[in-house]
PDB file of C-alpha atoms and ligand atoms in Angstrom:
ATOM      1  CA  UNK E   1     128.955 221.888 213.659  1.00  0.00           C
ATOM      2  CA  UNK E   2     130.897 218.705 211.962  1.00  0.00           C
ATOM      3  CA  UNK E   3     128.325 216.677 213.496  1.00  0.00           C
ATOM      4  CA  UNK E   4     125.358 218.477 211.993  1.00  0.00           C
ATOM      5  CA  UNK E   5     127.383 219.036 208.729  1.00  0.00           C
ATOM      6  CA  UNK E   6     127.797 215.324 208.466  1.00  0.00           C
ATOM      7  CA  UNK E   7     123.910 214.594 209.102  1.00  0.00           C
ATOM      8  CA  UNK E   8     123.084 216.590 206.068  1.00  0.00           C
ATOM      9  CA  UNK E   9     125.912 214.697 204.069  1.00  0.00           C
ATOM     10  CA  UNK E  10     128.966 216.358 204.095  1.00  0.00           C
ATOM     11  CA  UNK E  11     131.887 214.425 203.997  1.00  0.00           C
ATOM     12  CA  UNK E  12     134.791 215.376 205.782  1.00  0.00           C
ATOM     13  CA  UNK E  13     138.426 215.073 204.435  1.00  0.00           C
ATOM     14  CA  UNK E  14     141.211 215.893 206.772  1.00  0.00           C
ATOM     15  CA  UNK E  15     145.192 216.367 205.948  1.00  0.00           C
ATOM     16  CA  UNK E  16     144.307 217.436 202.260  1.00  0.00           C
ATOM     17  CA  UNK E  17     146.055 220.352 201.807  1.00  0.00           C
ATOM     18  CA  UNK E  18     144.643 222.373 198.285  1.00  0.00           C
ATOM     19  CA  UNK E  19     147.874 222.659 196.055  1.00  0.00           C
ATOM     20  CA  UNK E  20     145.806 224.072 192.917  1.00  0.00           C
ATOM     21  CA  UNK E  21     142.136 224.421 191.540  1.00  0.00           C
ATOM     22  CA  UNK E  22     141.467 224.431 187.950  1.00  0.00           C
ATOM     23  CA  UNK E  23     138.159 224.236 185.812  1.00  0.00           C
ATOM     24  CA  UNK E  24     138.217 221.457 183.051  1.00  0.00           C
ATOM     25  CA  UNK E  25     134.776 221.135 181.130  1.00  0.00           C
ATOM     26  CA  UNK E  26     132.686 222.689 183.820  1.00  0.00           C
ATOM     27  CA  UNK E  27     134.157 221.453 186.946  1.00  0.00           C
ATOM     28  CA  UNK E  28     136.254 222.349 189.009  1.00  0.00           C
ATOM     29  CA  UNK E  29     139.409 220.349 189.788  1.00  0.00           C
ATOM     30  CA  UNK E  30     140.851 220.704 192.919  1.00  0.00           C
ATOM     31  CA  UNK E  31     144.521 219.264 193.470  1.00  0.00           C
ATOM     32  CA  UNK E  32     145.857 218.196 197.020  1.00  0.00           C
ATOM     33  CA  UNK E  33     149.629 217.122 197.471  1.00  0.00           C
ATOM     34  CA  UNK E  34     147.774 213.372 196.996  1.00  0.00           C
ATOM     35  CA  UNK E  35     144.121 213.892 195.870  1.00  0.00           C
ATOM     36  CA  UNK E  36     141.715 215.090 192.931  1.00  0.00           C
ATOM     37  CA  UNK E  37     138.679 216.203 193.726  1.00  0.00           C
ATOM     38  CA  UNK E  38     135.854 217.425 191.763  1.00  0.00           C
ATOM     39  CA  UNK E  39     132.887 219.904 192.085  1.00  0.00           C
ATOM     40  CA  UNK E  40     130.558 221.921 190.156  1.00  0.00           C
ATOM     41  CA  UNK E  41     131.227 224.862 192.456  1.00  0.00           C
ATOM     42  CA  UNK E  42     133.787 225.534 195.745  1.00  0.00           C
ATOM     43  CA  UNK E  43     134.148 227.639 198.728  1.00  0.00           C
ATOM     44  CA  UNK E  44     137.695 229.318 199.799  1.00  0.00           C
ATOM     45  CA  UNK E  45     137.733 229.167 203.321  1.00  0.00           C
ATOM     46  CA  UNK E  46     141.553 228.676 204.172  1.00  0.00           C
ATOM     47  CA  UNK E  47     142.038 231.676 206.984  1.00  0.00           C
ATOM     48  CA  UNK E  48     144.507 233.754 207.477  1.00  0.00           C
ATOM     49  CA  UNK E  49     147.816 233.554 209.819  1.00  0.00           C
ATOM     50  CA  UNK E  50     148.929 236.175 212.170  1.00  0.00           C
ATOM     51  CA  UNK E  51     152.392 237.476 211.609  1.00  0.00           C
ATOM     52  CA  UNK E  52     154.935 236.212 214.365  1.00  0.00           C
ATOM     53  CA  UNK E  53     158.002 237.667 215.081  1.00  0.00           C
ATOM     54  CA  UNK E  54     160.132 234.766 215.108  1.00  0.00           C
ATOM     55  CA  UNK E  55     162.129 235.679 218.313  1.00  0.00           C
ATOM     56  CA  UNK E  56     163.360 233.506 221.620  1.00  0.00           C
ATOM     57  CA  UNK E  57     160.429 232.846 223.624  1.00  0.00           C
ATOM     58  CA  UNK E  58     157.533 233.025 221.155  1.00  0.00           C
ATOM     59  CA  UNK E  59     156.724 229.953 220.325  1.00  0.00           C
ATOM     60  CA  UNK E  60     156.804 228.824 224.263  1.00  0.00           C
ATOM     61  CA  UNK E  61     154.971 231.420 225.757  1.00  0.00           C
ATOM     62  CA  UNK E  62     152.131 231.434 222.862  1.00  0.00           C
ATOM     63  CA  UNK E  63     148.508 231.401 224.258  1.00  0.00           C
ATOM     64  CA  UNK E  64     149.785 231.940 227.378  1.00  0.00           C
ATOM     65  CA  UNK E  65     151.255 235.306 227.599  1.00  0.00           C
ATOM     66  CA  UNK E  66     151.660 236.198 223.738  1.00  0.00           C
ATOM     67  CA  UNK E  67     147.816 236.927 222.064  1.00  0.00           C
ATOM     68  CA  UNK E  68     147.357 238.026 218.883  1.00  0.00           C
ATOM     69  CA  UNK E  69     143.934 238.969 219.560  1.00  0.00           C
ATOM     70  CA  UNK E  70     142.768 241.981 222.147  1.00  0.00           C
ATOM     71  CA  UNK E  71     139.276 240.919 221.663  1.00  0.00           C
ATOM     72  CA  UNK E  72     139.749 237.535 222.120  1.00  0.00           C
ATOM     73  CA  UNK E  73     142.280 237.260 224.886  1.00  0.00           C
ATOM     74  CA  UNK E  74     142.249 241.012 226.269  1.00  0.00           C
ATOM     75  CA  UNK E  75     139.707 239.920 229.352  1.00  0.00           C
ATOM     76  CA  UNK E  76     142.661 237.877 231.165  1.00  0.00           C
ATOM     77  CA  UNK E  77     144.284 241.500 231.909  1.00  0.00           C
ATOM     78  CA  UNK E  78     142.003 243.391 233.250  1.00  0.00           C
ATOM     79  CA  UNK E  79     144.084 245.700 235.740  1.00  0.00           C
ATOM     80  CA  UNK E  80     147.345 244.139 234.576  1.00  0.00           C
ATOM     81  CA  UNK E  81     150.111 245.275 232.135  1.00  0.00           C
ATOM     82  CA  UNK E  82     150.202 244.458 228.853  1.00  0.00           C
ATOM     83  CA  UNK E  83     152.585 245.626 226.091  1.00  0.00           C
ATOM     84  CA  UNK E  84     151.291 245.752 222.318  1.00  0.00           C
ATOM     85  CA  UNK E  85     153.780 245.368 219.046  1.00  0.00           C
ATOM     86  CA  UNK E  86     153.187 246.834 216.370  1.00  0.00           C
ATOM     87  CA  UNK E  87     152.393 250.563 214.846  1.00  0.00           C
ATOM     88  CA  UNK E  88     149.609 249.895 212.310  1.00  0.00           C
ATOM     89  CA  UNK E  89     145.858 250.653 212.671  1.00  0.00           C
ATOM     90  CA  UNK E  90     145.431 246.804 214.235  1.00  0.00           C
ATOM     91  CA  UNK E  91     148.200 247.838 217.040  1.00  0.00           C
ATOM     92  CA  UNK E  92     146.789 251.694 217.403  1.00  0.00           C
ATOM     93  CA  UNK E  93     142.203 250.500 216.913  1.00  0.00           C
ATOM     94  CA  UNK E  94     143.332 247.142 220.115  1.00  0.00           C
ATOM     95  CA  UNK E  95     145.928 248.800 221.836  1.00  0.00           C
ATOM     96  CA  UNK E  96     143.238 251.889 222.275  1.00  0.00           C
ATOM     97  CA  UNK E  97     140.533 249.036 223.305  1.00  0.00           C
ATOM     98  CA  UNK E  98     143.038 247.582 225.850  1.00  0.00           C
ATOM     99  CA  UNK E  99     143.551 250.927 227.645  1.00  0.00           C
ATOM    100  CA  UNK E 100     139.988 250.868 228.059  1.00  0.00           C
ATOM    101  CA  UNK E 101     140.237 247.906 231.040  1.00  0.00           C
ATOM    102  CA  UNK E 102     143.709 247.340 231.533  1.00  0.00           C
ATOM    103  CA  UNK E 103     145.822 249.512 234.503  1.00  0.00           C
ATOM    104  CA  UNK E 104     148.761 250.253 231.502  1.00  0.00           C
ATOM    105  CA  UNK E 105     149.171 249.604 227.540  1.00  0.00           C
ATOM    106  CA  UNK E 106     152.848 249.870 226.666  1.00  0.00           C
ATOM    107  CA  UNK E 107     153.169 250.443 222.747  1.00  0.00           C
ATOM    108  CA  UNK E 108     156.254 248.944 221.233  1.00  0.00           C
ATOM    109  CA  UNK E 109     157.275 250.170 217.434  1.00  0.00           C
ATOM    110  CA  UNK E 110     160.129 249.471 215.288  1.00  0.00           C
ATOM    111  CA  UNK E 111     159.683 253.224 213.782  1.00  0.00           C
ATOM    112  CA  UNK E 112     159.834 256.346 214.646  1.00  0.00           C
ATOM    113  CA  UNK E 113     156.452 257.325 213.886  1.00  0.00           C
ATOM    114  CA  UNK E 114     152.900 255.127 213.621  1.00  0.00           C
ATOM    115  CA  UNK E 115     151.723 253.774 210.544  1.00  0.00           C
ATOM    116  CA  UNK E 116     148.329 253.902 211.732  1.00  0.00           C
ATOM    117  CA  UNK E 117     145.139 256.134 210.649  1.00  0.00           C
ATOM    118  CA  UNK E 118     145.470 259.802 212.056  1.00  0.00           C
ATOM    119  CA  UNK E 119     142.340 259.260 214.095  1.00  0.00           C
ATOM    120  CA  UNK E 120     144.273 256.800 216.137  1.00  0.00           C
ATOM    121  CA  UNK E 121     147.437 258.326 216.103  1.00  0.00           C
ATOM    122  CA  UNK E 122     145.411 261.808 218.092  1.00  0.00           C
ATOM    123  CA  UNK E 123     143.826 259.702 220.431  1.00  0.00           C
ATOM    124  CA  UNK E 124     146.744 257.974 222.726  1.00  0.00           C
ATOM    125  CA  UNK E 125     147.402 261.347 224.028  1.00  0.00           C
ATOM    126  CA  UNK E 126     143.970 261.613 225.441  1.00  0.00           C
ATOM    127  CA  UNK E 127     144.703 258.235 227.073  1.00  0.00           C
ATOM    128  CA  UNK E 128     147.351 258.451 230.281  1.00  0.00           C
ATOM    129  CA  UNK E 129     147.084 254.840 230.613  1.00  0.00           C
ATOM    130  CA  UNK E 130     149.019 254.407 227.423  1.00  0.00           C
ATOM    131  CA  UNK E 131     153.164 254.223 227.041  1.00  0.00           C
ATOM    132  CA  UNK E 132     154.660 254.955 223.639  1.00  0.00           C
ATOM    133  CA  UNK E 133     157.815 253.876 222.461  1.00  0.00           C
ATOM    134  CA  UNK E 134     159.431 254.241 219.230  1.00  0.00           C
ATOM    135  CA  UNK E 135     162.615 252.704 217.459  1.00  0.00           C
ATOM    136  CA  UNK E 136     162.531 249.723 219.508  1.00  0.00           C
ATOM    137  CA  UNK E 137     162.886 246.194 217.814  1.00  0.00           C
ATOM    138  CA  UNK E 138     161.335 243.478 220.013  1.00  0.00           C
ATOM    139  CA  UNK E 139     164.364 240.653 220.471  1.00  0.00           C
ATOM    140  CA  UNK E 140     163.407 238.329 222.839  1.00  0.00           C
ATOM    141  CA  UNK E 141     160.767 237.769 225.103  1.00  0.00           C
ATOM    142  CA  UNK E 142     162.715 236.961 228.820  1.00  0.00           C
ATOM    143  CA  UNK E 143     161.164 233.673 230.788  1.00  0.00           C
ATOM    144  CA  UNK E 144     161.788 233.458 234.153  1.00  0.00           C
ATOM    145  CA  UNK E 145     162.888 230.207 235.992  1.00  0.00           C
ATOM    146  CA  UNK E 146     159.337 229.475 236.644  1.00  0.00           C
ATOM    147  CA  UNK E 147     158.448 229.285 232.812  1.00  0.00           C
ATOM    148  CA  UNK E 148     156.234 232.818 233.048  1.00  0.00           C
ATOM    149  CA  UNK E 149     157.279 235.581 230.801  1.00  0.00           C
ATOM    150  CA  UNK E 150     159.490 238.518 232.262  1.00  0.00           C
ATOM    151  CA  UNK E 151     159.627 241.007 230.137  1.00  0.00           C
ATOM    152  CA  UNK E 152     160.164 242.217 226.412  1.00  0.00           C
ATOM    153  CA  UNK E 153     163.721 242.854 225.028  1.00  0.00           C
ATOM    154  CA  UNK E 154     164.018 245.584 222.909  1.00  0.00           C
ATOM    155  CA  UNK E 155     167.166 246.896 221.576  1.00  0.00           C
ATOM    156  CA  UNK E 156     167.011 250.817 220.087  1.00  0.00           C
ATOM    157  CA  UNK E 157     167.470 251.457 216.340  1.00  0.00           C
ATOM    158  CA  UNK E 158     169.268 254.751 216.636  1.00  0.00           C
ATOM    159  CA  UNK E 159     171.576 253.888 219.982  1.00  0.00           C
ATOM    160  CA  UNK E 160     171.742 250.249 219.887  1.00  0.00           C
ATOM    161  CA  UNK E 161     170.784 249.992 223.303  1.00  0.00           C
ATOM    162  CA  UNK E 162     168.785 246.938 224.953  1.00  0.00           C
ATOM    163  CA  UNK E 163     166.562 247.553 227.240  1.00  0.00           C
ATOM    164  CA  UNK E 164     163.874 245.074 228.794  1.00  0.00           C
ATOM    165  CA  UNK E 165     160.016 246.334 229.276  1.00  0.00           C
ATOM    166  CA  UNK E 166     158.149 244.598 231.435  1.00  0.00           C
ATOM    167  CA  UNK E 167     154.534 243.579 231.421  1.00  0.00           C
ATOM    168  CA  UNK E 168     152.122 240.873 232.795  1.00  0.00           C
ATOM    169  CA  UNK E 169     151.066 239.801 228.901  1.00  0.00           C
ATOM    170  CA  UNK E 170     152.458 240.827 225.352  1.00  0.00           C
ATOM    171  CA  UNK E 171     149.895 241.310 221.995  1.00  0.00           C
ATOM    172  CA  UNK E 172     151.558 241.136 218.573  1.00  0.00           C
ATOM    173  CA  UNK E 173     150.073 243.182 215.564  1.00  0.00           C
ATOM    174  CA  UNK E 174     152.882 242.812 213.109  1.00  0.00           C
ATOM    175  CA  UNK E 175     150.284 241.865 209.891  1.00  0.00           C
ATOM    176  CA  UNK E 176     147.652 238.914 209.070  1.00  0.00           C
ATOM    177  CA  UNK E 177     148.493 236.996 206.033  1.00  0.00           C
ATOM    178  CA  UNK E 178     145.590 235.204 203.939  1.00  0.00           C
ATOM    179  CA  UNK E 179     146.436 231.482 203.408  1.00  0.00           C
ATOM    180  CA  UNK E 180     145.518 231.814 199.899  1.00  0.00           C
ATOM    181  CA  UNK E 181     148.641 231.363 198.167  1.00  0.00           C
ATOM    182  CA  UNK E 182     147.260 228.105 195.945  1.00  0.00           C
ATOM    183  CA  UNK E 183     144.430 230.044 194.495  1.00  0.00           C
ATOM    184  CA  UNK E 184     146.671 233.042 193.243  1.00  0.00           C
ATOM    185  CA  UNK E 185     145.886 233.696 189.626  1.00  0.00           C
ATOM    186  CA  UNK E 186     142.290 232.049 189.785  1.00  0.00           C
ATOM    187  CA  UNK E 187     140.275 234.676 191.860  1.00  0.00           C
ATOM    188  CA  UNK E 188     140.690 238.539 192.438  1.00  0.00           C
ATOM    189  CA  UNK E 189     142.356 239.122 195.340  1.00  0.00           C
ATOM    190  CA  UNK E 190     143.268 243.038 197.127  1.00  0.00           C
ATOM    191  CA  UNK E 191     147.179 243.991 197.329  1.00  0.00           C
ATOM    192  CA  UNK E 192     147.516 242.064 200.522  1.00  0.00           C
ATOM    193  CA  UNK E 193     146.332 238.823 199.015  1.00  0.00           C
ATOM    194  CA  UNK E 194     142.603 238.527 200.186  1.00  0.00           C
ATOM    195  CA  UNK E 195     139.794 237.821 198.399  1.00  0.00           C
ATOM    196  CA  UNK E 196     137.492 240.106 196.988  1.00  0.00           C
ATOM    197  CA  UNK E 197     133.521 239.268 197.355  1.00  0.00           C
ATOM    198  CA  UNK E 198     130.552 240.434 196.569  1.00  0.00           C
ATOM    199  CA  UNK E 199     126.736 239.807 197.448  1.00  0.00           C
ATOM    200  CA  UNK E 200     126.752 236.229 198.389  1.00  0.00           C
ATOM    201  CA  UNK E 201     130.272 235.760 199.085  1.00  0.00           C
ATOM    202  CA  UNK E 202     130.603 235.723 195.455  1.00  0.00           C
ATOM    203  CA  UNK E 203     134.466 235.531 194.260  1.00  0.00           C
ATOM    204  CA  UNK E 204     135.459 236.989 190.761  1.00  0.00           C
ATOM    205  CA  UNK E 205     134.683 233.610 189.228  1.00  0.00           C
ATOM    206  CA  UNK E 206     131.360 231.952 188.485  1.00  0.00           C
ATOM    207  CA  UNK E 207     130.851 229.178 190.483  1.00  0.00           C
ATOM    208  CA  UNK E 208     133.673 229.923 193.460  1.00  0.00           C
ATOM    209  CA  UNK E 209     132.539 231.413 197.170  1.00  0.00           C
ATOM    210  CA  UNK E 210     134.879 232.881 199.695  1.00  0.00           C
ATOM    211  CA  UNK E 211     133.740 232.915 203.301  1.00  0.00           C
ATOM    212  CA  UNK E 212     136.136 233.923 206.544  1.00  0.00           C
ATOM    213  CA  UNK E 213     139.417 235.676 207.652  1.00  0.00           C
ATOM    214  CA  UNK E 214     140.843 235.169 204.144  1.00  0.00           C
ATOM    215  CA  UNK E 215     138.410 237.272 202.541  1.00  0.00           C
ATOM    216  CA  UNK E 216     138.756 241.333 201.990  1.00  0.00           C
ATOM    217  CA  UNK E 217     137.327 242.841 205.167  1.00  0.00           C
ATOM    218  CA  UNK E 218     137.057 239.723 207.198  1.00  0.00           C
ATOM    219  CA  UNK E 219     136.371 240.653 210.988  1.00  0.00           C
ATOM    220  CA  UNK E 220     138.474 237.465 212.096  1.00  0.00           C
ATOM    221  CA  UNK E 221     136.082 236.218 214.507  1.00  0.00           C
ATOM    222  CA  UNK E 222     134.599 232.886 214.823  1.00  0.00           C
ATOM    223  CA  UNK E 223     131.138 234.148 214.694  1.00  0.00           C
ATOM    224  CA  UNK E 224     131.607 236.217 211.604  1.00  0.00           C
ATOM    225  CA  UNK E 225     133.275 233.309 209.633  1.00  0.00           C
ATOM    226  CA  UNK E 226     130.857 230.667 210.670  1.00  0.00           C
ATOM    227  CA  UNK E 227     128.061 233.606 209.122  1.00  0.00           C
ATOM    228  CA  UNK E 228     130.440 234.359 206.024  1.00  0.00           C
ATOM    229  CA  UNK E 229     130.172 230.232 205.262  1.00  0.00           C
ATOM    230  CA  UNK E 230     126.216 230.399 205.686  1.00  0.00           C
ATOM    231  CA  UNK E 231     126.177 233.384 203.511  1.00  0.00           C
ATOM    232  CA  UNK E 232     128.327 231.078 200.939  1.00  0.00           C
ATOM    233  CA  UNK E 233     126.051 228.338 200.993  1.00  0.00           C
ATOM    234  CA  UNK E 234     123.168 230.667 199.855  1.00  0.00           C
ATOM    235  CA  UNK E 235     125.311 231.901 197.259  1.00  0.00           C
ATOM    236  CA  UNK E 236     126.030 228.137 195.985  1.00  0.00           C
ATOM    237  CA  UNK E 237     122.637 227.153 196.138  1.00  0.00           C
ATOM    238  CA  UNK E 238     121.791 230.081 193.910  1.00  0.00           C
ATOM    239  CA  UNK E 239     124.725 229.170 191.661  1.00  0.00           C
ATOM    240  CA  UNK E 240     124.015 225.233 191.274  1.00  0.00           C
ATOM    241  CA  UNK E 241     120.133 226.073 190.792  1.00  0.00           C
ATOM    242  CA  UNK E 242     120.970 228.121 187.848  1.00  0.00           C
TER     243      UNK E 242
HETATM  244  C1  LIG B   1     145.165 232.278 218.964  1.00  0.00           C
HETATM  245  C2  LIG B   1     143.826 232.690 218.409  1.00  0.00           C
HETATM  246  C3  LIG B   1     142.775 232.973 219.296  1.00  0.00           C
HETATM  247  C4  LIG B   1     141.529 233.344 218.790  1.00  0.00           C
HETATM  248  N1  LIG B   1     140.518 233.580 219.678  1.00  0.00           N
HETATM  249  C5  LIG B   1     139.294 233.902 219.225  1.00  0.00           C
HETATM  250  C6  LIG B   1     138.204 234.103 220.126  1.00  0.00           C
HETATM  251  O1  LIG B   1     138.349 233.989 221.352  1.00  0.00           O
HETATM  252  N2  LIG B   1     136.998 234.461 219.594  1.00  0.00           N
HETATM  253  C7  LIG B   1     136.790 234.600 218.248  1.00  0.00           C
HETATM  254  O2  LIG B   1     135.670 234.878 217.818  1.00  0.00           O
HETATM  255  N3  LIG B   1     137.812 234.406 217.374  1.00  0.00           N
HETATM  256  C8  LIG B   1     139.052 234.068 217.819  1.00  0.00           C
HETATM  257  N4  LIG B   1     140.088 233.895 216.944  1.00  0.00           N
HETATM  258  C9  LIG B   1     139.823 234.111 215.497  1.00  0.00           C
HETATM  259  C10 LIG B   1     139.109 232.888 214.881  1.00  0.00           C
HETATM  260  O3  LIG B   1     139.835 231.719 215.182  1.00  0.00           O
HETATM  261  C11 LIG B   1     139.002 233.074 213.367  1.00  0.00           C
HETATM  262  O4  LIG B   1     138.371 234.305 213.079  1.00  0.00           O
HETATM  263  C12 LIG B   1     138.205 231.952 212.707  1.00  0.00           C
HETATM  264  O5  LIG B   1     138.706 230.685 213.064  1.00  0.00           O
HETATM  265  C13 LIG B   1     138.232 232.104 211.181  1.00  0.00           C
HETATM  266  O6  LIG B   1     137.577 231.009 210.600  1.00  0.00           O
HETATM  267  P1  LIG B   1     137.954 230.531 209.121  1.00  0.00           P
HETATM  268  O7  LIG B   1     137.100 229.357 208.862  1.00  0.00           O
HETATM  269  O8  LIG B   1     137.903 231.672 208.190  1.00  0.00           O
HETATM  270  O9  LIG B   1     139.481 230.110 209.182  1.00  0.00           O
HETATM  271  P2  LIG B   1     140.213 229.030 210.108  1.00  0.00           P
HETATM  272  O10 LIG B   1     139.453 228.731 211.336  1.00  0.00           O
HETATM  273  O11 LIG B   1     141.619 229.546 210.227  1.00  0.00           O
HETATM  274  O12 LIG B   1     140.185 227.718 209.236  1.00  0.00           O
HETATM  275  C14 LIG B   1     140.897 227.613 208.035  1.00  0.00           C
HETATM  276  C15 LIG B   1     141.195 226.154 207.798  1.00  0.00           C
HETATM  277  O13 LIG B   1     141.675 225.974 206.463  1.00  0.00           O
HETATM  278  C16 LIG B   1     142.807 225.138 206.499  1.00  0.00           C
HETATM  279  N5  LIG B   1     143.646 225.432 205.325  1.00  0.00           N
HETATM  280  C17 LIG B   1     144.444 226.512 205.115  1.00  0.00           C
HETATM  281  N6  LIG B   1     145.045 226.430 203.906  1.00  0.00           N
HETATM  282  C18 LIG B   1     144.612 225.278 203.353  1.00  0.00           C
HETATM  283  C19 LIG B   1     144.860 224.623 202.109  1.00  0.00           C
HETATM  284  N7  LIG B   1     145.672 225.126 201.170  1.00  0.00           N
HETATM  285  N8  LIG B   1     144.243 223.431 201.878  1.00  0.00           N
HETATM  286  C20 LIG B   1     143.386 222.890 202.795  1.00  0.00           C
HETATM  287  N9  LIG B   1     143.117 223.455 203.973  1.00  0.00           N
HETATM  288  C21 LIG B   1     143.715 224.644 204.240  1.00  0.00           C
HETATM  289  C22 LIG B   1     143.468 225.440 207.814  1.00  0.00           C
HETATM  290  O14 LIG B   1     144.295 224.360 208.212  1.00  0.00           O
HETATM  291  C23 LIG B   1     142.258 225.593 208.731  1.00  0.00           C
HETATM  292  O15 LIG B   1     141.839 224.367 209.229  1.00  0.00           O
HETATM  293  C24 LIG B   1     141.330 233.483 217.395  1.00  0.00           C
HETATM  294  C25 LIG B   1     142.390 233.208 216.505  1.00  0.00           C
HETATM  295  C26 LIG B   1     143.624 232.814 217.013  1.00  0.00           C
HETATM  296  C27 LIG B   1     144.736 232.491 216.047  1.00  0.00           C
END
């Protein structure tokens, strides 16, 4: 994609990072830590970040037994164990898709009861491959000698016991966060900080596109996003034409 991007004259500028975008006299200025740059129109397409939870043995055992993404990385436990974080519609809508291939989903929440849509909430009875359990802060993830992961520890809200639950792979669904903190103020953006579009990937100003996971209703899949930045370039085209 760079490669083709380049043939048709795109230039590519890497370790900019977008501090602040501003229009003076009908272009826009866009401010990195060390740069200007300057364009009749722009396209916001700065992701999102999933939530981590910050705990002993995340950051070693990421991509390799902690996923933040059933879709993505559910295939590798197909008959295994996995246990899910999180009580939100993301943990209830994968942790539901999980069950559907794996041999047990154990679902790990920090409340007493699910955040999640109703819908979701009445189906996990229906499913007896899927383990609920509430008040349970996640505090470590355990790593055996070998470097594998061992098991979740969880210590209980109400009694203050740990506990440790064990699984072949963990997913964490603790909240996405748009990476769209320099462009608060210039474009609408929903209550949890994406952008709003509409039609064309059209943002609430003139002139600026949003395409990808930090756009409002973003699928957060490489194949959507890649579409989202096609659907931007129309959008531009139509703007600079005019
Ligand atoms: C671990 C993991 C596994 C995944 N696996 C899959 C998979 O198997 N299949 C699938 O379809 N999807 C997968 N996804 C989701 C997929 O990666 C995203 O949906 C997709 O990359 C979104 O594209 P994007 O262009 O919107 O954002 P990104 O790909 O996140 O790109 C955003 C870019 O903007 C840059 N940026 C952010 N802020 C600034 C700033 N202020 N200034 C300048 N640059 C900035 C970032 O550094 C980044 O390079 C996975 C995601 C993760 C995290």
């Amino acid at each position: 994609m760079e490669e083709q991007a380049r043939v048709y004259g795109a230039t590519i500028k890497t370790g900019e990072e977008v501090v602040s975008i501003e229009k003076i006299d009908n272009l826009f200025n866009v401010r990195t830590k060390t740069n200007l740059f300057l364009g009749r129109s722009v396209v916001l397409s700065t992701g999102s970040t999933y939530e981590k939870l910050n705990i002993p043995g995340e950051s070693e055992l990421l991509g390799a037994s902690v996923h933040f993404c059933a879709t993505c990385d559910g295939a590798f436990y197909r008959d295994r164990e996995v246990i899910v974080i999180g009580g939100g519609n993301s943990a209830l809508e994968e942790g539901i898709f999980l069950s559907g291939f794996t041999k047990k989903v154990k679902i790990v929440n920090r409340r007493a009861t699910f955040k999640a849509s109703q819908t979701y909430i009445d189906k996990l009875p229906e499913l007896d491959n899927v383990e609920t359990h509430y008040n349970k802060d996640a505090i470590a993830l355990d790593i055996d000698p070998d470097g594998k992961f061992a098991g979740l520890r969880v210590k209980d809200s109400i009694t203050g016991e740990e506990e440790v639950i064990t699984a072949d792979g963990v997913f964490i669904f603790v909240g996405l966060k748009p990476n769209n903190a320099s462009f608060k103020g210039l474009v609408e953006m929903n209550e949890r900080g994406f952008i709003t579009t509409t039609g064309l990937a059209k943002t609430s100003i003139n002139g600026i596109f949003a395409a990808g996971d930090n756009r409002e209703g973003a699928i957060a899949q490489v194949a959507a996003a890649t579409g989202e930045g096609v659907l931007a370039s129309y959008g531009l085209r139509e703007f600079l034409k005019n």
